[in-house]
Amino acid sequence: MAGEGQMLRLAREDKEWSLLHTEEITKIRVRYIQALEEEEYGILPGATYAKGYLRTYAKQLGLNPDEIVELYSSSIKPEAAPVIQVPDRIIKSRPLWVRPVIIGSMALVAIVLVFGIKALYQTEGTNPSTPYTSPPLISAPDPETAAPSSTVPPSQSSPPDVVASTQDGLTAQLVFTQACWIEVKVDGQAPFQGTFAAGTSKEVKGIDKIELVSIGNAGGLTVTLNGKAIPSLGKPGEVLRNVVMTKETLNQL
């Protein structure tokens, strides 16, 4: 049975598409197209990208995307976990002369402390003692002369509550009208990626930026940002990358 790469190449040659023409149709780089046809998946960024490209490429060629991805999954081998070797810990022994030096240093410090304490007590004994005088007692204020405290001037009243200004973040509602593979980043983080079936939806929330890193089927996705609809991203089967949505994007809608 032919591999998925050979099936893709034969289908492309049957349509008499050149590599450059195929790149314009699928929006997949020539380098990646050759890697898919030659089954050299190490050139691709990863297994997720490989599956997404295989689905898009197979769909444009009129092949069954599920069959192509299944052939790919059965052909790859799971990566072996790397073996980390920890070097043996080297314990350095102290030289024999270190212990006497430490003991001698501690003895010298103790002698210096003894002489310092003795000199301190001798200095205190030469000074004449001064009698202790208790501080004067504070008398209670006269109730007739005391200022009334029932009212507080407005300038000294407690400060008003400070309400921190809040700025609404970004909420993108992704609605998939067709099967679509997508990778999303929120504020520099990558919360999810994968294939969504037609009729499903996904809500994405961020603070400053929501980025659709890769969309495998732009025509099968509609997006609303904070309740405002974003114009159509592309045609069915079209691959888009780096669709960035910020607060400035929201102001432009």
Short mmCIF file of C-alpha atoms in Angstrom, two decimals:
data_model
loop_
_atom_site.label_atom_id
_atom_site.label_comp_id
_atom_site.label_asym_id
_atom_site.label_seq_id
_atom_site.Cartn_x
_atom_site.Cartn_y
_atom_site.Cartn_z
CA MET A 1 0.00 0.00 0.00
CA ALA A 2 1.45 3.38 -0.96
CA GLY A 3 2.54 5.77 1.80
CA GLU A 4 0.80 9.07 2.43
CA GLY A 5 3.68 11.03 0.87
CA GLN A 6 3.53 9.10 -2.39
CA MET A 7 -0.25 9.46 -2.52
CA LEU A 8 0.07 13.24 -2.16
CA ARG A 9 2.76 13.51 -4.82
CA LEU A 10 0.86 11.33 -7.32
CA ALA A 11 -2.33 13.36 -6.76
CA ARG A 12 -0.43 16.62 -7.33
CA GLU A 13 1.26 15.32 -10.49
CA ASP A 14 -2.08 14.04 -11.74
CA LYS A 15 -3.42 17.59 -11.47
CA GLU A 16 -0.22 18.84 -13.17
CA TRP A 17 0.47 21.28 -10.36
CA SER A 18 3.98 22.59 -9.90
CA LEU A 19 5.36 23.08 -6.42
CA LEU A 20 5.05 26.85 -6.68
CA HIS A 21 1.48 26.59 -7.94
CA THR A 22 0.68 24.19 -5.10
CA GLU A 23 2.12 26.66 -2.59
CA GLU A 24 -0.21 29.40 -3.90
CA ILE A 25 -3.25 27.13 -3.59
CA THR A 26 -2.54 25.49 -0.22
CA LYS A 27 -0.62 28.38 1.39
CA ILE A 28 1.96 25.79 2.47
CA ARG A 29 5.62 26.54 1.78
CA VAL A 30 7.35 24.58 -0.97
CA ARG A 31 9.86 23.28 1.57
CA TYR A 32 7.09 21.79 3.70
CA ILE A 33 5.26 20.40 0.64
CA GLN A 34 8.39 18.51 -0.36
CA ALA A 35 8.80 17.27 3.23
CA LEU A 36 5.19 15.95 3.21
CA GLU A 37 5.63 14.18 -0.12
CA GLU A 38 8.99 12.68 0.90
CA GLU A 39 7.71 11.89 4.42
CA GLU A 40 10.59 13.80 6.00
CA TYR A 41 8.58 15.07 8.95
CA GLY A 42 11.63 16.14 10.90
CA ILE A 43 11.71 19.34 8.81
CA LEU A 44 8.26 20.36 10.10
CA PRO A 45 7.85 22.21 13.44
CA GLY A 46 6.15 19.24 15.09
CA ALA A 47 3.58 16.45 14.85
CA THR A 48 0.66 18.86 15.31
CA TYR A 49 1.79 21.00 12.38
CA ALA A 50 2.42 17.88 10.29
CA LYS A 51 -1.18 16.65 10.80
CA GLY A 52 -2.59 20.09 10.04
CA TYR A 53 -0.57 20.42 6.82
CA LEU A 54 -1.49 16.87 5.76
CA ARG A 55 -5.21 17.60 6.20
CA THR A 56 -5.03 20.85 4.27
CA TYR A 57 -2.90 19.40 1.47
CA ALA A 58 -5.04 16.26 1.11
CA LYS A 59 -8.25 18.29 1.03
CA GLN A 60 -6.93 20.57 -1.73
CA LEU A 61 -5.89 17.52 -3.76
CA GLY A 62 -9.30 15.85 -3.35
CA LEU A 63 -8.00 13.06 -1.10
CA ASN A 64 -9.49 11.82 2.15
CA PRO A 65 -7.77 13.83 4.91
CA ASP A 66 -8.58 11.27 7.63
CA GLU A 67 -7.01 8.46 5.59
CA ILE A 68 -3.85 10.49 4.99
CA VAL A 69 -3.51 11.41 8.69
CA GLU A 70 -4.14 7.79 9.72
CA LEU A 71 -1.34 6.62 7.40
CA TYR A 72 0.93 9.26 8.90
CA SER A 73 0.08 8.25 12.48
CA SER A 74 0.76 4.58 11.78
CA SER A 75 4.12 5.34 10.15
CA ILE A 76 5.70 7.53 12.81
CA LYS A 77 7.44 6.02 15.80
CA PRO A 78 7.02 7.38 19.32
CA GLU A 79 10.01 9.38 20.43
CA ALA A 80 12.08 7.72 23.13
CA ALA A 81 12.41 9.65 26.35
CA PRO A 82 15.89 11.12 26.69
CA VAL A 83 18.11 9.48 29.27
CA ILE A 84 19.68 12.00 31.58
CA GLN A 85 22.90 10.84 33.18
CA VAL A 86 23.74 12.47 36.46
CA PRO A 87 27.47 12.56 37.14
CA ASP A 88 28.63 11.07 40.40
CA ARG A 89 28.98 13.65 43.14
CA ILE A 90 32.58 14.34 43.97
CA ILE A 91 33.14 14.84 47.66
CA LYS A 92 36.30 16.75 48.37
CA SER A 93 37.95 15.97 51.68
CA ARG A 94 39.31 18.81 53.74
CA PRO A 95 43.05 18.95 54.37
CA LEU A 96 44.21 17.86 57.81
CA TRP A 97 45.49 21.35 58.67
CA VAL A 98 42.04 22.98 58.29
CA ARG A 99 40.65 21.80 61.65
CA PRO A 100 43.48 23.21 63.84
CA VAL A 101 43.22 26.54 62.01
CA ILE A 102 39.46 26.73 62.69
CA ILE A 103 39.89 25.86 66.37
CA GLY A 104 42.65 28.44 66.75
CA SER A 105 40.52 31.15 65.10
CA MET A 106 37.58 30.42 67.41
CA ALA A 107 39.84 30.60 70.48
CA LEU A 108 41.23 33.96 69.34
CA VAL A 109 37.74 35.37 68.86
CA ALA A 110 36.73 34.19 72.35
CA ILE A 111 39.78 35.92 73.93
CA VAL A 112 39.01 39.18 72.13
CA LEU A 113 35.39 39.06 73.35
CA VAL A 114 36.48 38.48 76.98
CA PHE A 115 38.84 41.45 76.96
CA GLY A 116 36.25 43.66 75.24
CA ILE A 117 33.56 42.87 77.83
CA LYS A 118 36.00 43.47 80.70
CA ALA A 119 37.04 46.86 79.31
CA LEU A 120 33.39 47.86 78.88
CA TYR A 121 32.55 47.14 82.55
CA GLN A 122 35.61 49.04 83.75
CA THR A 123 34.58 52.10 81.71
CA GLU A 124 31.08 52.07 83.19
CA GLY A 125 32.49 51.83 86.75
CA THR A 126 34.50 55.09 86.43
CA ASN A 127 31.48 57.23 85.50
CA PRO A 128 29.51 58.78 88.41
CA SER A 129 26.06 57.39 88.79
CA THR A 130 23.27 59.76 87.95
CA PRO A 131 20.01 59.62 89.93
CA TYR A 132 16.97 58.44 88.06
CA THR A 133 14.20 60.97 87.70
CA SER A 134 10.80 59.84 86.60
CA PRO A 135 9.23 61.79 83.72
CA PRO A 136 6.49 64.28 84.63
CA LEU A 137 2.97 62.97 84.59
CA ILE A 138 0.68 64.30 81.89
CA SER A 139 -2.39 65.89 83.39
CA ALA A 140 -5.79 65.40 81.86
CA PRO A 141 -7.08 68.39 79.84
CA ASP A 142 -9.60 70.72 81.39
CA PRO A 143 -13.06 69.82 80.06
CA GLU A 144 -14.02 73.53 79.88
CA THR A 145 -11.01 74.50 77.75
CA ALA A 146 -10.78 71.35 75.66
CA ALA A 147 -11.75 71.82 72.02
CA PRO A 148 -14.92 69.99 70.96
CA SER A 149 -14.24 66.89 68.90
CA SER A 150 -17.76 66.09 67.78
CA THR A 151 -17.20 67.43 64.27
CA VAL A 152 -14.29 66.77 61.95
CA PRO A 153 -13.29 69.41 59.36
CA PRO A 154 -13.91 68.29 55.82
CA SER A 155 -10.23 68.56 54.99
CA GLN A 156 -9.36 66.05 57.75
CA SER A 157 -12.13 63.58 57.06
CA SER A 158 -11.28 60.11 55.86
CA PRO A 159 -10.18 60.05 52.22
CA PRO A 160 -12.82 58.93 49.71
CA ASP A 161 -12.68 55.41 48.41
CA VAL A 162 -10.33 55.17 45.51
CA VAL A 163 -11.83 53.03 42.78
CA ALA A 164 -9.15 51.44 40.69
CA SER A 165 -9.70 51.98 37.07
CA THR A 166 -10.43 48.73 35.39
CA GLN A 167 -10.04 47.97 31.79
CA ASP A 168 -12.01 45.16 30.24
CA GLY A 169 -9.84 42.47 28.70
CA LEU A 170 -10.39 40.71 25.39
CA THR A 171 -12.94 37.95 24.81
CA ALA A 172 -12.87 36.20 21.45
CA GLN A 173 -15.72 33.85 20.50
CA LEU A 174 -14.55 31.29 17.91
CA VAL A 175 -17.40 29.60 16.00
CA PHE A 176 -16.46 26.74 13.66
CA THR A 177 -18.86 26.39 10.74
CA GLN A 178 -16.58 23.78 9.16
CA ALA A 179 -13.92 21.44 10.50
CA CYS A 180 -10.89 23.56 11.25
CA TRP A 181 -7.45 23.08 12.78
CA ILE A 182 -6.28 26.07 14.88
CA GLU A 183 -3.48 27.11 17.23
CA VAL A 184 -4.06 29.98 19.68
CA LYS A 185 -1.82 32.11 21.92
CA VAL A 186 -3.14 34.39 24.69
CA ASP A 187 -0.86 37.10 26.11
CA GLY A 188 2.21 35.19 24.89
CA GLN A 189 1.02 31.82 26.23
CA ALA A 190 -0.24 28.88 24.13
CA PRO A 191 -3.39 27.57 25.90
CA PHE A 192 -4.59 25.15 23.22
CA GLN A 193 -4.35 23.85 19.66
CA GLY A 194 -6.18 21.17 17.75
CA THR A 195 -8.95 20.35 15.28
CA PHE A 196 -12.55 21.49 15.99
CA ALA A 197 -15.57 19.95 14.28
CA ALA A 198 -18.26 21.93 12.48
CA GLY A 199 -20.90 23.35 14.80
CA THR A 200 -18.57 23.75 17.80
CA SER A 201 -17.36 26.95 19.42
CA LYS A 202 -14.60 28.08 21.76
CA GLU A 203 -14.33 31.15 24.01
CA VAL A 204 -10.87 32.65 24.52
CA LYS A 205 -10.16 35.36 27.11
CA GLY A 206 -7.03 37.50 27.42
CA ILE A 207 -5.78 40.79 28.79
CA ASP A 208 -3.79 42.51 26.02
CA LYS A 209 -3.50 40.19 23.01
CA ILE A 210 -5.14 37.14 21.46
CA GLU A 211 -3.21 35.64 18.54
CA LEU A 212 -4.49 33.02 16.11
CA VAL A 213 -1.07 31.57 15.28
CA SER A 214 -2.31 29.20 12.57
CA ILE A 215 -5.75 28.54 11.03
CA GLY A 216 -6.05 25.47 8.83
CA ASN A 217 -9.40 26.41 7.27
CA ALA A 218 -10.00 30.17 7.44
CA GLY A 219 -13.37 29.95 5.68
CA GLY A 220 -14.71 27.60 8.36
CA LEU A 221 -14.14 30.02 11.24
CA THR A 222 -16.03 33.16 12.33
CA VAL A 223 -14.72 35.36 15.14
CA THR A 224 -16.35 37.99 17.38
CA LEU A 225 -14.20 40.16 19.66
CA ASN A 226 -15.98 41.47 22.78
CA GLY A 227 -19.30 41.02 20.97
CA LYS A 228 -18.16 42.76 17.75
CA ALA A 229 -17.96 40.65 14.60
CA ILE A 230 -14.61 40.49 12.80
CA PRO A 231 -14.75 40.43 8.97
CA SER A 232 -14.28 37.10 7.20
CA LEU A 233 -10.75 35.80 7.67
CA GLY A 234 -10.48 33.92 4.36
CA LYS A 235 -11.81 31.31 1.97
CA PRO A 236 -12.62 27.66 2.76
CA GLY A 237 -9.43 25.61 2.88
CA GLU A 238 -7.22 28.69 3.09
CA VAL A 239 -4.40 28.58 5.65
CA LEU A 240 -3.78 31.77 7.64
CA ARG A 241 -1.11 32.62 10.20
CA ASN A 242 -0.52 35.27 12.84
CA VAL A 243 -3.98 36.87 13.07
CA VAL A 244 -3.46 39.23 16.05
CA MET A 245 -6.33 40.82 18.00
CA THR A 246 -5.65 43.62 20.50
CA LYS A 247 -7.61 46.47 22.08
CA GLU A 248 -6.64 48.58 19.09
CA THR A 249 -8.31 45.98 16.88
CA LEU A 250 -11.44 46.31 19.02
CA ASN A 251 -11.46 50.10 18.57
CA GLN A 252 -11.23 49.70 14.79
CA LEU A 253 -14.31 47.48 14.57
#
